[in-house]
Amino acid sequence: MSYTEIFFYIFAVLSILFALLTVTRRNAVHAAICLLLTFFFIACNYVLLEAEFLAAVQVLVYAGGVVGLMLYVIMLVRKDEADEVRQSLGQRVIAVFIAILFVLEIAFISLLAYYGNYSGFLSSKMAQIGGNTESIGAVLYTYFLLPFEVVSVLLLAALVGAVVLAKNRIER
Amino acid sequence: MSNFLAGIQFPDITAIIPEVIALIIGCLILLIDPFIPKQKKRLNGYIALFGFVVLFFVTLSYLGKSIVTFFDMFSVDNFSTSMKLFFFVANFVVVLISLRYLEMEDSNLGEYYALLMFATVGMMVMVSSKDLIMFYIGLETMAIPLYVLAGFIRMNERSAESALKYLLMGVFVSGIFLYGIALTYGATGSTKLVDIVRFTYINGVNPILFVAIILIACGLGLEIAMVPFHFWAPDVYEGAPTSVTAFISVVPKVAAIAALLRVYFEGFTFFAPYWQTVLWLLSALTMIIGNVTAVVQDNVKRMLAYSSVAHAGYMLMGILSFNELGVSSLVYYFFAYSFMNIGAFALVIYLRRKNIVGDRLEDFRGLAQKDPIAALVMVVFLLSLAGVPPTVGFVGKFLIFSAALKAGFYWLLVIAVVTSVISLYYYFKIARSMYLEEPVADEPLLQPLSVKIAIFLLAILTVVFGVYPTPIMNLADLSAKVFFGY
């Protein structure tokens, strides 16, 4: 068992552990922080699987952006009201059914990857030509140059728009 | 890595010069705005006006050129060039009617014109793109400034409400559009229109693409305001600042229709019978629901909203005819529609005065006695919207109907003619109110000069191109040759 494999299992167990904690904690802030750690450990596994771009996106978008948004929402909800809300929707049968479907789907994909020699096909090939961050960068700045540049206009417009709408509120 | 980059050609940057100029003007307004004292904010508007004139002449020099660059993503051809010329003409008038209106609403900020410029960049990208990703980004670049513009009047609840409604609908529908793109990519392995058409030519018709075609129509359907995506239109049109309503009801709608036309004609060419059927149904529903609902409205902005829904139905007829006359009549109709519809909204702005928005039917009461010329001009716009000669509206409708006739859509034509007759009724509710009813004594009209100029300009264009349509027809024929020139 190589070091990589040992670390992989450690991170995998940790991410499952924190995922379980996320759904079982009653306190919403605790749940959100557990979710953040889950995302973080999944990102660690991405690094071990030579998908470092995906790892960076995982940390920036999910751990950074999504959990940040969730904490904002939790901040806006009054705590005493939140405690009274029921923790279950009473749809156990449907939930179990969907969970089983999901497990079967993952098992099917894993078997397909194991017997079909698809495992690590893309990432190892990408690693040979300099890693997937470089590959994405190379495509982004050549074939997708124009959409990339127009997105900057989009972001500028969104920024200006947000300032306009917010400024109007403050001035009066 | 080095062999990956080998063989990549440097894109032809001359193709995007108009877009870059528009972007620079938008940023220039943002940069100059803080240094302009509060009483002279109108200068921003003058910069925008000047910018649209410059852009018009720069783009005019592209007429006749045909460039496909940025790896088959961006195309300069006569169709996209004439669409861009259309945007500049329409936006010029929109800025002209905004100048005084924004001062009256006490929200004369430079950002208004900058956002208008950014939305224009998005639309220019949209009509030029030959790639679904590029379409999507153009659509969003257009849509986000629109949401902000709809909520531009400070602290006005209706304006804020309309902006939020527009945003929620827009986000929802853009998800649908993305799903359509994803399905197309899954089925054909590319988002480029050239590759999609090549794939379907080799591999035949794929049932997943049927779903994708509908989803793409839905995604663009919001900006087109076609049934069943028209519910936002009356509320947003009523709540948004009137100058923005004039803009939203014309320019983004035309951009979305032009984009839909290009996706269907160039990407899904081999699915023509299928999307013709889909659009047949949508077009018929849009014309019927738009015209019938407009009859019961007594708010002029809401009435014009439903009328613009109905006009979207007529424009869809131009796409589904799928012939050369269809495209050229559509391009003509775009110009005609912009003259008359912006004109009608400009009249609403003309009636804006202290505490009166000017969008109720009572505000038009007895206008013929108070301001006979304005009333006459309004009648010209209404005649044109209803499609009565000698106006641009008549020529546009005549051309579109004959395109549908040529393609053999007789029943759709019957629906179109019957609904046009219905539209006469509600357009003339306004005319009756102006001529046959006594004026109410209230605040005097302000008669701002810039709005006056815009109204007369539009009225002259409405009549002149109705009698002598050749210049626009030539442009329209040139753009139709892009799709049927071979």
mmCIF file of N, CA and C in Angstrom, chain A residues 80-160:
data_model
loop_
_atom_site.group_PDB
_atom_site.id
_atom_site.type_symbol
_atom_site.label_atom_id
_atom_site.label_comp_id
_atom_site.label_asym_id
_atom_site.label_seq_id
_atom_site.Cartn_x
_atom_site.Cartn_y
_atom_site.Cartn_z
ATOM 1 N N ASP A 80 -34.293 30.839 17.499
ATOM 2 C CA ASP A 80 -35.371 30.178 18.231
ATOM 3 C C ASP A 80 -36.429 29.618 17.283
ATOM 4 N N GLU A 81 -36.642 30.309 16.143
ATOM 5 C CA GLU A 81 -37.588 29.782 15.157
ATOM 6 C C GLU A 81 -37.030 28.535 14.487
ATOM 7 N N ALA A 82 -35.720 28.584 14.192
ATOM 8 C CA ALA A 82 -35.105 27.475 13.472
ATOM 9 C C ALA A 82 -35.147 26.198 14.297
ATOM 10 N N ASP A 83 -35.028 26.334 15.633
ATOM 11 C CA ASP A 83 -35.018 25.134 16.475
ATOM 12 C C ASP A 83 -36.361 24.424 16.480
ATOM 13 N N GLU A 84 -37.439 25.180 16.251
ATOM 14 C CA GLU A 84 -38.756 24.563 16.313
ATOM 15 C C GLU A 84 -39.131 23.816 15.033
ATOM 16 N N VAL A 85 -38.372 24.100 13.953
ATOM 17 C CA VAL A 85 -38.718 23.463 12.674
ATOM 18 C C VAL A 85 -38.448 21.964 12.751
ATOM 19 N N ARG A 86 -39.353 21.170 12.184
ATOM 20 C CA ARG A 86 -39.166 19.727 12.161
ATOM 21 C C ARG A 86 -37.917 19.364 11.373
ATOM 22 N N GLN A 87 -37.203 18.345 11.817
ATOM 23 C CA GLN A 87 -35.955 17.980 11.145
ATOM 24 C C GLN A 87 -36.180 16.973 10.023
ATOM 25 N N SER A 88 -37.367 16.387 9.948
ATOM 26 C CA SER A 88 -37.619 15.388 8.905
ATOM 27 C C SER A 88 -38.883 15.775 8.147
ATOM 28 N N LEU A 89 -38.887 15.467 6.880
ATOM 29 C CA LEU A 89 -40.047 15.825 6.067
ATOM 30 C C LEU A 89 -41.104 14.729 6.063
ATOM 31 N N GLY A 90 -40.797 13.592 6.722
ATOM 32 C CA GLY A 90 -41.765 12.504 6.767
ATOM 33 C C GLY A 90 -41.930 11.785 5.449
ATOM 34 N N GLN A 91 -40.845 11.779 4.663
ATOM 35 C CA GLN A 91 -40.933 11.083 3.370
ATOM 36 C C GLN A 91 -39.891 9.996 3.312
ATOM 37 N N ARG A 92 -39.886 9.135 4.347
ATOM 38 C CA ARG A 92 -38.818 8.169 4.508
ATOM 39 C C ARG A 92 -38.741 7.186 3.342
ATOM 40 N N VAL A 93 -39.901 6.688 2.915
ATOM 41 C CA VAL A 93 -39.908 5.638 1.881
ATOM 42 C C VAL A 93 -39.264 6.157 0.599
ATOM 43 N N ILE A 94 -39.690 7.361 0.200
ATOM 44 C CA ILE A 94 -39.145 7.948 -1.033
ATOM 45 C C ILE A 94 -37.652 8.193 -0.875
ATOM 46 N N ALA A 95 -37.246 8.674 0.309
ATOM 47 C CA ALA A 95 -35.836 8.978 0.536
ATOM 48 C C ALA A 95 -34.991 7.716 0.433
ATOM 49 N N VAL A 96 -35.459 6.640 1.054
ATOM 50 C CA VAL A 96 -34.715 5.380 1.005
ATOM 51 C C VAL A 96 -34.624 4.878 -0.436
ATOM 52 N N PHE A 97 -35.731 4.988 -1.155
ATOM 53 C CA PHE A 97 -35.760 4.538 -2.547
ATOM 54 C C PHE A 97 -34.730 5.290 -3.387
ATOM 55 N N ILE A 98 -34.713 6.611 -3.231
ATOM 56 C CA ILE A 98 -33.773 7.417 -4.022
ATOM 57 C C ILE A 98 -32.339 7.117 -3.613
ATOM 58 N N ALA A 99 -32.114 6.921 -2.318
ATOM 59 C CA ALA A 99 -30.763 6.621 -1.843
ATOM 60 C C ALA A 99 -30.273 5.308 -2.439
ATOM 61 N N ILE A 100 -31.161 4.292 -2.478
ATOM 62 C CA ILE A 100 -30.761 2.997 -3.044
ATOM 63 C C ILE A 100 -30.426 3.141 -4.525
ATOM 64 N N LEU A 101 -31.271 3.912 -5.236
ATOM 65 C CA LEU A 101 -31.006 4.166 -6.656
ATOM 66 C C LEU A 101 -29.636 4.787 -6.849
ATOM 67 N N PHE A 102 -29.322 5.741 -5.989
ATOM 68 C CA PHE A 102 -28.066 6.483 -6.097
ATOM 69 C C PHE A 102 -26.883 5.557 -5.857
ATOM 70 N N VAL A 103 -27.010 4.693 -4.802
ATOM 71 C CA VAL A 103 -25.935 3.744 -4.494
ATOM 72 C C VAL A 103 -25.727 2.794 -5.663
ATOM 73 N N LEU A 104 -26.834 2.307 -6.240
ATOM 74 C CA LEU A 104 -26.730 1.405 -7.384
ATOM 75 C C LEU A 104 -26.033 2.086 -8.548
ATOM 76 N N GLU A 105 -26.370 3.351 -8.771
ATOM 77 C CA GLU A 105 -25.773 4.092 -9.883
ATOM 78 C C GLU A 105 -24.261 4.188 -9.706
ATOM 79 N N ILE A 106 -23.847 4.535 -8.474
ATOM 80 C CA ILE A 106 -22.414 4.675 -8.224
ATOM 81 C C ILE A 106 -21.713 3.325 -8.362
ATOM 82 N N ALA A 107 -22.371 2.271 -7.858
ATOM 83 C CA ALA A 107 -21.778 0.935 -7.955
ATOM 84 C C ALA A 107 -21.608 0.539 -9.413
ATOM 85 N N PHE A 108 -22.609 0.862 -10.225
ATOM 86 C CA PHE A 108 -22.560 0.534 -11.643
ATOM 87 C C PHE A 108 -21.396 1.247 -12.327
ATOM 88 N N ILE A 109 -21.273 2.547 -12.015
ATOM 89 C CA ILE A 109 -20.197 3.325 -12.645
ATOM 90 C C ILE A 109 -18.837 2.792 -12.203
ATOM 91 N N SER A 110 -18.716 2.431 -10.903
ATOM 92 C CA SER A 110 -17.441 1.927 -10.392
ATOM 93 C C SER A 110 -17.073 0.620 -11.079
ATOM 94 N N LEU A 111 -18.062 -0.266 -11.220
ATOM 95 C CA LEU A 111 -17.795 -1.540 -11.887
ATOM 96 C C LEU A 111 -17.365 -1.319 -13.325
ATOM 97 N N LEU A 112 -18.058 -0.381 -13.977
ATOM 98 C CA LEU A 112 -17.742 -0.062 -15.365
ATOM 99 C C LEU A 112 -16.300 0.418 -15.474
ATOM 100 N N ALA A 113 -15.906 1.275 -14.525
ATOM 101 C CA ALA A 113 -14.549 1.821 -14.542
ATOM 102 C C ALA A 113 -13.541 0.722 -14.248
ATOM 103 N N TYR A 114 -13.896 -0.225 -13.347
ATOM 104 C CA TYR A 114 -12.952 -1.241 -12.900
ATOM 105 C C TYR A 114 -12.699 -2.263 -14.004
ATOM 106 N N TYR A 115 -13.773 -2.718 -14.638
ATOM 107 C CA TYR A 115 -13.608 -3.758 -15.653
ATOM 108 C C TYR A 115 -13.343 -3.193 -17.037
ATOM 109 N N GLY A 116 -13.701 -1.964 -17.257
ATOM 110 C CA GLY A 116 -13.570 -1.421 -18.606
ATOM 111 C C GLY A 116 -12.276 -0.664 -18.828
ATOM 112 N N ASN A 117 -11.364 -0.703 -17.842
ATOM 113 C CA ASN A 117 -10.079 -0.002 -17.943
ATOM 114 C C ASN A 117 -10.234 1.487 -18.227
ATOM 115 N N TYR A 118 -11.288 2.087 -17.674
ATOM 116 C CA TYR A 118 -11.452 3.524 -17.867
ATOM 117 C C TYR A 118 -10.794 4.311 -16.735
ATOM 118 N N SER A 119 -10.296 3.570 -15.713
ATOM 119 C CA SER A 119 -9.885 4.267 -14.487
ATOM 120 C C SER A 119 -8.688 5.172 -14.749
ATOM 121 N N GLY A 120 -8.847 6.433 -14.384
ATOM 122 C CA GLY A 120 -7.744 7.371 -14.464
ATOM 123 C C GLY A 120 -7.251 7.617 -15.873
ATOM 124 N N PHE A 121 -8.093 7.313 -16.838
ATOM 125 C CA PHE A 121 -7.655 7.440 -18.224
ATOM 126 C C PHE A 121 -7.324 8.887 -18.570
ATOM 127 N N LEU A 122 -8.294 9.770 -18.273
ATOM 128 C CA LEU A 122 -8.122 11.161 -18.672
ATOM 129 C C LEU A 122 -7.063 11.858 -17.852
ATOM 130 N N SER A 123 -7.120 11.660 -16.523
ATOM 131 C CA SER A 123 -6.240 12.470 -15.685
ATOM 132 C C SER A 123 -4.780 12.079 -15.900
ATOM 133 N N SER A 124 -4.508 10.750 -16.144
ATOM 134 C CA SER A 124 -3.105 10.392 -16.344
ATOM 135 C C SER A 124 -2.600 10.923 -17.677
ATOM 136 N N LYS A 125 -3.484 10.950 -18.675
ATOM 137 C CA LYS A 125 -3.076 11.489 -19.968
ATOM 138 C C LYS A 125 -2.820 12.986 -19.867
ATOM 139 N N MET A 126 -3.702 13.640 -19.095
ATOM 140 C CA MET A 126 -3.542 15.076 -18.893
ATOM 141 C C MET A 126 -2.247 15.363 -18.153
ATOM 142 N N ALA A 127 -1.912 14.497 -17.181
ATOM 143 C CA ALA A 127 -0.711 14.732 -16.388
ATOM 144 C C ALA A 127 0.530 14.666 -17.270
ATOM 145 N N GLN A 128 0.474 13.842 -18.297
ATOM 146 C CA GLN A 128 1.632 13.739 -19.190
ATOM 147 C C GLN A 128 1.891 15.035 -19.952
ATOM 148 N N ILE A 129 0.825 15.717 -20.348
ATOM 149 C CA ILE A 129 1.052 16.949 -21.113
ATOM 150 C C ILE A 129 1.026 18.170 -20.221
ATOM 151 N N GLY A 130 1.211 17.990 -18.919
ATOM 152 C CA GLY A 130 1.428 19.142 -18.045
ATOM 153 C C GLY A 130 0.308 19.434 -17.078
ATOM 154 N N GLY A 131 -0.571 18.469 -16.835
ATOM 155 C CA GLY A 131 -1.604 18.664 -15.820
ATOM 156 C C GLY A 131 -2.837 19.343 -16.372
ATOM 157 N N ASN A 132 -3.977 19.118 -15.703
ATOM 158 C CA ASN A 132 -5.212 19.607 -16.315
ATOM 159 C C ASN A 132 -5.427 21.109 -16.159
ATOM 160 N N THR A 133 -4.760 21.738 -15.193
ATOM 161 C CA THR A 133 -4.881 23.191 -15.108
ATOM 162 C C THR A 133 -4.309 23.845 -16.358
ATOM 163 N N GLU A 134 -3.126 23.352 -16.764
ATOM 164 C CA GLU A 134 -2.503 23.906 -17.977
ATOM 165 C C GLU A 134 -3.377 23.637 -19.195
ATOM 166 N N SER A 135 -3.934 22.425 -19.272
ATOM 167 C CA SER A 135 -4.741 22.093 -20.451
ATOM 168 C C SER A 135 -5.960 23.002 -20.532
ATOM 169 N N ILE A 136 -6.625 23.188 -19.382
ATOM 170 C CA ILE A 136 -7.807 24.049 -19.398
ATOM 171 C C ILE A 136 -7.418 25.476 -19.749
ATOM 172 N N GLY A 137 -6.292 25.926 -19.174
ATOM 173 C CA GLY A 137 -5.821 27.279 -19.486
ATOM 174 C C GLY A 137 -5.533 27.433 -20.962
ATOM 175 N N ALA A 138 -4.876 26.417 -21.540
ATOM 176 C CA ALA A 138 -4.517 26.507 -22.957
ATOM 177 C C ALA A 138 -5.758 26.585 -23.836
ATOM 178 N N VAL A 139 -6.785 25.798 -23.504
ATOM 179 C CA VAL A 139 -8.006 25.837 -24.309
ATOM 180 C C VAL A 139 -8.754 27.146 -24.090
ATOM 181 N N LEU A 140 -8.768 27.589 -22.825
ATOM 182 C CA LEU A 140 -9.525 28.795 -22.478
ATOM 183 C C LEU A 140 -8.968 30.023 -23.195
ATOM 184 N N TYR A 141 -7.639 30.099 -23.316
ATOM 185 C CA TYR A 141 -7.055 31.295 -23.915
ATOM 186 C C TYR A 141 -6.837 31.170 -25.412
ATOM 187 N N THR A 142 -7.255 30.034 -26.003
ATOM 188 C CA THR A 142 -7.149 29.945 -27.465
ATOM 189 C C THR A 142 -8.539 29.760 -28.072
ATOM 190 N N TYR A 143 -9.077 28.532 -27.952
ATOM 191 C CA TYR A 143 -10.346 28.246 -28.626
ATOM 192 C C TYR A 143 -11.515 29.005 -28.002
ATOM 193 N N PHE A 144 -11.435 29.241 -26.688
ATOM 194 C CA PHE A 144 -12.554 29.911 -26.030
ATOM 195 C C PHE A 144 -12.185 31.319 -25.589
ATOM 196 N N LEU A 145 -11.293 31.949 -26.355
ATOM 197 C CA LEU A 145 -10.832 33.283 -25.968
ATOM 198 C C LEU A 145 -11.974 34.292 -25.954
ATOM 199 N N LEU A 146 -12.778 34.286 -27.014
ATOM 200 C CA LEU A 146 -13.817 35.314 -27.125
ATOM 201 C C LEU A 146 -14.886 35.170 -26.039
ATOM 202 N N PRO A 147 -15.452 33.965 -25.805
ATOM 203 C CA PRO A 147 -16.402 33.854 -24.694
ATOM 204 C C PRO A 147 -15.780 34.297 -23.371
ATOM 205 N N PHE A 148 -14.505 33.932 -23.171
ATOM 206 C CA PHE A 148 -13.822 34.300 -21.936
ATOM 207 C C PHE A 148 -13.783 35.816 -21.767
ATOM 208 N N GLU A 149 -13.489 36.522 -22.868
ATOM 209 C CA GLU A 149 -13.406 37.984 -22.787
ATOM 210 C C GLU A 149 -14.794 38.594 -22.592
ATOM 211 N N VAL A 150 -15.806 38.018 -23.260
ATOM 212 C CA VAL A 150 -17.148 38.591 -23.131
ATOM 213 C C VAL A 150 -17.685 38.392 -21.713
ATOM 214 N N VAL A 151 -17.270 37.290 -21.072
ATOM 215 C CA VAL A 151 -17.678 37.081 -19.683
ATOM 216 C C VAL A 151 -17.201 38.242 -18.809
ATOM 217 N N SER A 152 -16.033 38.817 -19.141
ATOM 218 C CA SER A 152 -15.550 39.950 -18.348
ATOM 219 C C SER A 152 -16.501 41.136 -18.476
ATOM 220 N N VAL A 153 -17.080 41.328 -19.664
ATOM 221 C CA VAL A 153 -18.074 42.392 -19.833
ATOM 222 C C VAL A 153 -19.287 42.101 -18.960
ATOM 223 N N LEU A 154 -19.690 40.812 -18.972
ATOM 224 C CA LEU A 154 -20.840 40.382 -18.178
ATOM 225 C C LEU A 154 -20.621 40.692 -16.702
ATOM 226 N N LEU A 155 -19.418 40.355 -16.210
ATOM 227 C CA LEU A 155 -19.147 40.575 -14.789
ATOM 228 C C LEU A 155 -19.102 42.052 -14.467
ATOM 229 N N LEU A 156 -18.509 42.852 -15.391
ATOM 230 C CA LEU A 156 -18.462 44.294 -15.165
ATOM 231 C C LEU A 156 -19.871 44.861 -15.082
ATOM 232 N N ALA A 157 -20.736 44.425 -16.012
ATOM 233 C CA ALA A 157 -22.114 44.921 -16.013
ATOM 234 C C ALA A 157 -22.819 44.532 -14.722
ATOM 235 N N ALA A 158 -22.595 43.290 -14.257
ATOM 236 C CA ALA A 158 -23.238 42.838 -13.027
ATOM 237 C C ALA A 158 -22.761 43.662 -11.840
ATOM 238 N N LEU A 159 -21.457 43.958 -11.828
ATOM 239 C CA LEU A 159 -20.864 44.736 -10.733
ATOM 240 C C LEU A 159 -21.457 46.133 -10.694
ATOM 241 N N VAL A 160 -21.461 46.798 -11.880
ATOM 242 C CA VAL A 160 -22.009 48.154 -11.953
ATOM 243 C C VAL A 160 -23.481 48.142 -11.549
#
